[in-house]
Coordinates of N, CA, C and O in Angstrom, one line a residue:
M9 N 0.8 -1.2 0.0 CA 0.0 0.0 0.0 C 0.9 1.3 0.0 O 0.5 2.2 -0.7
R10 N 2.0 1.2 0.7 CA 2.9 2.3 0.8 C 3.5 2.7 -0.6 O 3.6 3.8 -0.9
T11 N 3.8 1.6 -1.4 CA 4.3 1.8 -2.7 C 3.3 2.5 -3.6 O 3.6 3.4 -4.4
V12 N 2.0 2.1 -3.5 CA 1.0 2.7 -4.3 C 0.8 4.1 -4.0 O 0.7 5.0 -4.9
L13 N 0.8 4.5 -2.7 CA 0.6 5.8 -2.3 C 1.8 6.7 -2.7 O 1.7 7.8 -3.1
N14 N 3.0 6.1 -2.6 CA 4.2 6.8 -3.1 C 4.1 7.1 -4.5 O 4.5 8.2 -5.0
F15 N 3.6 6.1 -5.3 CA 3.5 6.3 -6.8 C 2.5 7.4 -7.1 O 2.8 8.3 -7.9
F16 N 1.4 7.5 -6.4 CA 0.4 8.5 -6.7 C 0.9 9.9 -6.2 O 0.6 10.9 -6.8
S17 N 1.7 9.9 -5.1 CA 2.3 11.2 -4.7 C 3.3 11.7 -5.8 O 3.3 12.9 -6.1
M18 N 4.1 10.8 -6.3 CA 5.0 11.2 -7.4 C 4.2 11.6 -8.6 O 4.6 12.6 -9.3
L19 N 3.1 10.9 -8.9 CA 2.3 11.3 -10.1 C 1.7 12.7 -9.9 O 1.8 13.5 -10.8
A20 N 1.2 13.0 -8.7 CA 0.7 14.3 -8.4 C 1.8 15.4 -8.5 O 1.6 16.5 -9.1
L21 N 3.0 15.1 -8.0 CA 4.1 16.1 -8.0 C 4.5 16.3 -9.5 O 4.7 17.5 -9.9
G22 N 4.5 15.3 -10.3 CA 4.9 15.4 -11.7 C 3.9 16.2 -12.4 O 4.2 17.1 -13.3
L23 N 2.6 16.0 -12.1 CA 1.6 16.8 -12.8 C 1.6 18.3 -12.4 O 1.3 19.2 -13.2
M24 N 1.9 18.5 -11.1 CA 2.0 19.9 -10.7 C 3.2 20.6 -11.4 O 3.1 21.8 -11.8
I25 N 4.3 19.9 -11.5 CA 5.5 20.5 -12.2 C 5.2 20.7 -13.6 O 5.5 21.7 -14.2
A26 N 4.4 19.7 -14.2 CA 4.0 19.9 -15.6 C 3.1 21.1 -15.8 O 3.2 21.8 -16.8
A27 N 2.3 21.4 -14.9 CA 1.4 22.6 -14.9 C 2.2 23.8 -14.8 O 2.0 24.8 -15.6
V28 N 3.3 23.8 -14.0 CA 4.1 25.0 -13.9 C 4.9 25.2 -15.2 O 5.0 26.4 -15.7
V29 N 5.4 24.1 -15.8 CA 6.1 24.2 -17.0 C 5.2 24.7 -18.1 O 5.6 25.5 -19.0
L30 N 3.9 24.3 -18.1 CA 2.9 24.7 -19.1 C 2.7 26.2 -19.0 O 2.6 26.9 -20.1
V31 N 2.7 26.8 -17.8 CA 2.4 28.2 -17.7 C 3.6 29.0 -18.0 O 3.5 30.2 -18.4
A32 N 4.8 28.5 -17.7 CA 6.0 29.2 -18.0 C 6.2 29.5 -19.5 O 5.8 28.7 -20.3
P33 N 6.8 30.6 -19.8 CA 7.0 30.9 -21.2 C 8.1 30.0 -21.8 O 9.1 29.7 -21.2
S34 N 7.8 29.5 -23.0 CA 8.6 28.4 -23.6 C 9.2 28.9 -24.9 O 9.8 28.1 -25.6
G35 N 9.2 30.2 -25.3 CA 9.8 30.7 -26.5 C 8.9 30.5 -27.7 O 7.7 30.5 -27.6
N36 N 9.5 30.2 -28.8 CA 8.7 30.0 -30.0 C 8.1 28.6 -30.1 O 8.9 27.7 -30.3
G37 N 6.9 28.5 -30.0 CA 6.3 27.1 -30.1 C 5.6 27.0 -31.4 O 5.6 27.8 -32.3
A38 N 4.9 25.9 -31.6 CA 4.2 25.6 -32.9 C 3.0 26.6 -33.0 O 2.7 26.9 -34.1
G39 N 2.4 27.0 -31.9 CA 1.2 27.8 -32.0 C 1.5 29.3 -31.8 O 0.7 30.0 -31.2
S40 N 2.7 29.8 -32.2 CA 3.1 31.1 -31.9 C 2.5 32.1 -33.0 O 2.3 31.7 -34.1
A41 N 2.2 33.3 -32.5 CA 1.6 34.3 -33.4 C 2.3 35.6 -33.1 O 2.8 35.8 -32.0
V42 N 2.4 36.5 -34.1 CA 3.0 37.8 -33.9 C 1.9 38.8 -33.9 O 1.1 38.9 -34.8
L43 N 1.9 39.6 -32.9 CA 0.9 40.7 -32.7 C 1.6 42.0 -32.4 O 2.1 42.2 -31.3
E44 N 1.6 42.9 -33.4 CA 2.2 44.2 -33.2 C 3.6 44.1 -32.7 O 4.0 44.8 -31.8
G45 N 4.4 43.2 -33.2 CA 5.8 43.1 -32.8 C 6.1 42.2 -31.6 O 7.2 42.0 -31.3
F46 N 5.0 41.8 -31.0 CA 5.2 40.9 -29.8 C 4.9 39.5 -30.3 O 4.0 39.2 -31.0
D47 N 5.8 38.6 -29.8 CA 5.7 37.2 -30.1 C 4.8 36.5 -29.0 O 5.3 36.4 -27.9
I48 N 3.6 36.1 -29.4 CA 2.7 35.4 -28.4 C 2.7 34.0 -28.7 O 2.3 33.5 -29.8
A49 N 3.3 33.2 -27.8 CA 3.4 31.8 -28.0 C 2.4 31.0 -27.1 O 2.2 31.3 -25.9
A50 N 1.6 30.1 -27.7 CA 0.7 29.3 -26.9 C 1.5 28.3 -26.1 O 2.5 27.7 -26.6
P51 N 1.2 28.2 -24.8 CA 1.9 27.2 -24.0 C 1.8 25.8 -24.6 O 0.7 25.4 -24.9
A52 N 2.9 25.1 -24.6 CA 2.9 23.7 -25.1 C 3.5 22.8 -24.1 O 4.5 23.2 -23.4
L53 N 3.0 21.7 -23.9 CA 3.5 20.7 -22.9 C 4.2 19.5 -23.7 O 3.5 18.9 -24.5
D54 N 5.4 19.3 -23.3 CA 6.1 18.2 -23.9 C 5.9 16.9 -23.1 O 6.4 16.8 -22.0
Y55 N 5.0 16.1 -23.6 CA 4.6 14.9 -22.9 C 5.7 13.9 -22.7 O 5.7 13.2 -21.6
R56 N 6.7 13.8 -23.6 CA 7.8 12.9 -23.4 C 8.6 13.3 -22.2 O 9.1 12.5 -21.4
S57 N 8.8 14.6 -22.0 CA 9.5 15.1 -20.8 C 8.8 14.8 -19.5 O 9.4 14.5 -18.5
V58 N 7.4 15.0 -19.6 CA 6.6 14.7 -18.4 C 6.8 13.2 -18.0 O 7.0 12.8 -16.8
I59 N 6.7 12.3 -19.0 CA 6.8 10.9 -18.7 C 8.2 10.5 -18.2 O 8.3 9.8 -17.3
A60 N 9.2 11.2 -18.8 CA 10.6 10.9 -18.4 C 10.7 11.4 -16.9 O 11.4 10.7 -16.1
G61 N 10.2 12.6 -16.6 CA 10.3 13.1 -15.3 C 9.6 12.2 -14.2 O 10.1 12.0 -13.1
L62 N 8.4 11.7 -14.6 CA 7.7 10.8 -13.7 C 8.4 9.5 -13.5 O 8.5 9.0 -12.4
G63 N 9.0 9.0 -14.6 CA 9.8 7.8 -14.5 C 11.0 7.9 -13.6 O 11.3 7.1 -12.8
I64 N 11.7 9.0 -13.8 CA 12.9 9.3 -12.9 C 12.4 9.5 -11.5 O 13.1 9.0 -10.6
G65 N 11.3 10.2 -11.2 CA 10.8 10.3 -9.9 C 10.5 9.0 -9.2 O 10.7 8.8 -8.1
L66 N 9.9 8.1 -10.0 CA 9.5 6.8 -9.5 C 10.7 6.0 -9.2 O 10.8 5.3 -8.2
C67 N 11.8 6.1 -10.0 CA 13.0 5.3 -9.8 C 13.7 5.9 -8.5 O 14.2 5.1 -7.7
I68 N 13.7 7.2 -8.3 CA 14.2 7.8 -7.1 C 13.5 7.3 -5.9 O 14.1 6.9 -4.9
A69 N 12.2 7.2 -6.0 CA 11.4 6.7 -4.9 C 11.7 5.3 -4.6 O 11.7 4.9 -3.4
L70 N 11.9 4.5 -5.6 CA 12.2 3.1 -5.4 C 13.6 2.9 -4.8 O 13.8 2.1 -3.9
F71 N 14.6 3.7 -5.3 CA 15.9 3.6 -4.7 C 15.9 4.1 -3.3 O 16.8 3.7 -2.5
A72 N 15.0 5.0 -2.9 CA 15.0 5.5 -1.5 C 14.5 4.4 -0.5 O 14.8 4.4 0.6
R73 N 13.8 3.4 -1.0 CA 13.3 2.3 -0.2 C 14.3 1.2 0.1 O 14.1 0.4 0.9
I74 N 15.5 1.3 -0.6 CA 16.5 0.3 -0.4 C 17.3 0.6 0.8 O 17.7 1.7 1.0
S75 N 17.6 -0.4 1.6 CA 18.4 -0.3 2.8 C 19.9 -0.4 2.3 O 20.4 -1.5 2.2
W76 N 20.6 0.7 2.1 CA 21.9 0.7 1.6 C 22.9 0.1 2.6 O 23.9 -0.5 2.2
V77 N 22.7 0.3 3.9 CA 23.6 -0.2 4.9 C 23.5 -1.8 4.8 O 24.6 -2.4 4.9
E78 N 22.3 -2.3 4.7 CA 22.2 -3.8 4.7 C 22.8 -4.3 3.4 O 23.4 -5.4 3.3
T79 N 22.6 -3.6 2.3 CA 23.2 -4.0 1.0 C 24.7 -4.0 1.1 O 25.3 -5.0 0.6
A80 N 25.3 -3.0 1.6 CA 26.8 -3.0 1.8 C 27.2 -4.2 2.7 O 28.3 -4.8 2.4
R81 N 26.5 -4.4 3.7 CA 26.9 -5.5 4.6 C 26.8 -6.9 3.9 O 27.7 -7.7 4.0
K82 N 25.7 -7.1 3.1 CA 25.6 -8.3 2.4 C 26.7 -8.5 1.3 O 27.2 -9.6 1.1
A83 N 27.1 -7.4 0.7 CA 28.1 -7.4 -0.3 C 29.5 -7.7 0.3 O 30.3 -8.5 -0.2
G84 N 29.7 -7.2 1.5 CA 31.0 -7.5 2.2 C 31.0 -8.9 2.7 O 32.1 -9.6 2.6
T85 N 29.9 -9.5 3.1 CA 29.8 -10.9 3.5 C 30.1 -11.8 2.4 O 30.8 -12.8 2.5
W86 N 29.4 -11.5 1.2 CA 29.6 -12.3 0.0 C 31.1 -12.2 -0.4 O 31.6 -13.3 -0.8
T87 N 31.7 -11.1 -0.4 CA 33.1 -10.9 -0.9 C 34.0 -11.7 0.0 O 34.9 -12.4 -0.4
A88 N 33.7 -11.7 1.3 CA 34.6 -12.4 2.3 C 34.4 -13.9 2.1 O 35.4 -14.7 2.2
S89 N 33.2 -14.4 1.8 CA 33.0 -15.8 1.6 C 33.6 -16.3 0.2 O 33.9 -17.5 0.1
Q90 N 33.7 -15.4 -0.7 CA 34.3 -15.8 -2.0 C 35.7 -15.3 -2.2 O 36.2 -15.2 -3.4
A91 N 36.4 -15.1 -1.1 CA 37.8 -14.5 -1.2 C 38.7 -15.3 -2.0 O 39.4 -14.8 -2.9
K92 N 38.7 -16.7 -1.8 CA 39.7 -17.5 -2.5 C 39.4 -17.6 -4.0 O 40.3 -17.4 -4.8
R93 N 38.1 -17.7 -4.3 CA 37.7 -17.7 -5.7 C 38.0 -16.3 -6.4 O 38.5 -16.3 -7.6
L94 N 37.8 -15.2 -5.7 CA 38.1 -13.9 -6.3 C 39.6 -13.7 -6.5 O 40.1 -13.1 -7.4
W95 N 40.4 -14.3 -5.5 CA 41.9 -14.3 -5.6 C 42.3 -15.0 -6.9 O 43.2 -14.5 -7.6
L96 N 41.8 -16.2 -7.1 CA 42.2 -17.0 -8.3 C 41.7 -16.3 -9.6 O 42.4 -16.3 -10.6
I97 N 40.5 -15.7 -9.6 CA 40.1 -15.0 -10.8 C 41.0 -13.8 -11.1 O 41.3 -13.5 -12.2
S98 N 41.4 -13.1 -10.0 CA 42.3 -11.9 -10.2 C 43.6 -12.4 -10.8 O 44.2 -11.7 -11.7
W99 N 44.2 -13.5 -10.3 CA 45.4 -14.0 -10.9 C 45.2 -14.4 -12.4 O 46.1 -14.2 -13.2
A100 N 44.1 -15.0 -12.7 CA 43.8 -15.4 -14.1 C 43.7 -14.2 -14.9 O 44.2 -14.1 -16.1
G101 N 43.1 -13.1 -14.4 CA 43.1 -11.8 -15.2 C 44.5 -11.3 -15.4 O 44.7 -10.7 -16.5
V102 N 45.3 -11.3 -14.4 CA 46.7 -10.8 -14.6 C 47.4 -11.6 -15.7 O 48.1 -11.1 -16.6
F103 N 47.3 -13.0 -15.6 CA 48.0 -13.8 -16.6 C 47.4 -13.6 -18.0 O 48.2 -13.6 -19.0
L104 N 46.1 -13.4 -18.1 CA 45.5 -13.2 -19.5 C 45.9 -11.8 -20.0 O 46.2 -11.6 -21.2
A105 N 46.1 -10.8 -19.1 CA 46.5 -9.5 -19.5 C 48.0 -9.6 -20.0 O 48.3 -8.9 -21.0
I106 N 48.8 -10.4 -19.4 CA 50.2 -10.6 -19.8 C 50.2 -11.2 -21.2 O 50.9 -10.8 -22.1
L107 N 49.4 -12.3 -21.4 CA 49.3 -13.0 -22.7 C 48.8 -12.0 -23.8 O 49.4 -12.0 -24.9
F108 N 47.8 -11.2 -23.5 CA 47.3 -10.3 -24.6 C 48.3 -9.2 -24.8 O 48.3 -8.6 -25.9
Y109 N 49.0 -8.8 -23.8 CA 49.9 -7.6 -24.0 C 51.1 -8.0 -24.9 O 51.5 -7.3 -25.7
F110 N 51.6 -9.3 -24.7 CA 52.7 -9.7 -25.5 C 52.1 -10.5 -26.6 O 52.6 -10.9 -27.6

């Protein structure tokens, strides 16, 4: 339920930001007209940017839910348990680098 509410809050935030972008002047758009020397541009909303912004916001919300301390602890435990195998792989990499170098 928390994920669903987080998604809808991100959606609402994205739509509010899209409304602000829509009201802000965007320069020469497709619906621009010239009236007595003034360039009057109809506000245009770039839907691809809105979708990209919402997607990035959703990814940030998902990354915020990850316990990074626990992830680092698990990575350290895995590395310690695979130390001998990683040592042999590193030696194999050194020997392959020497073979390819010469």
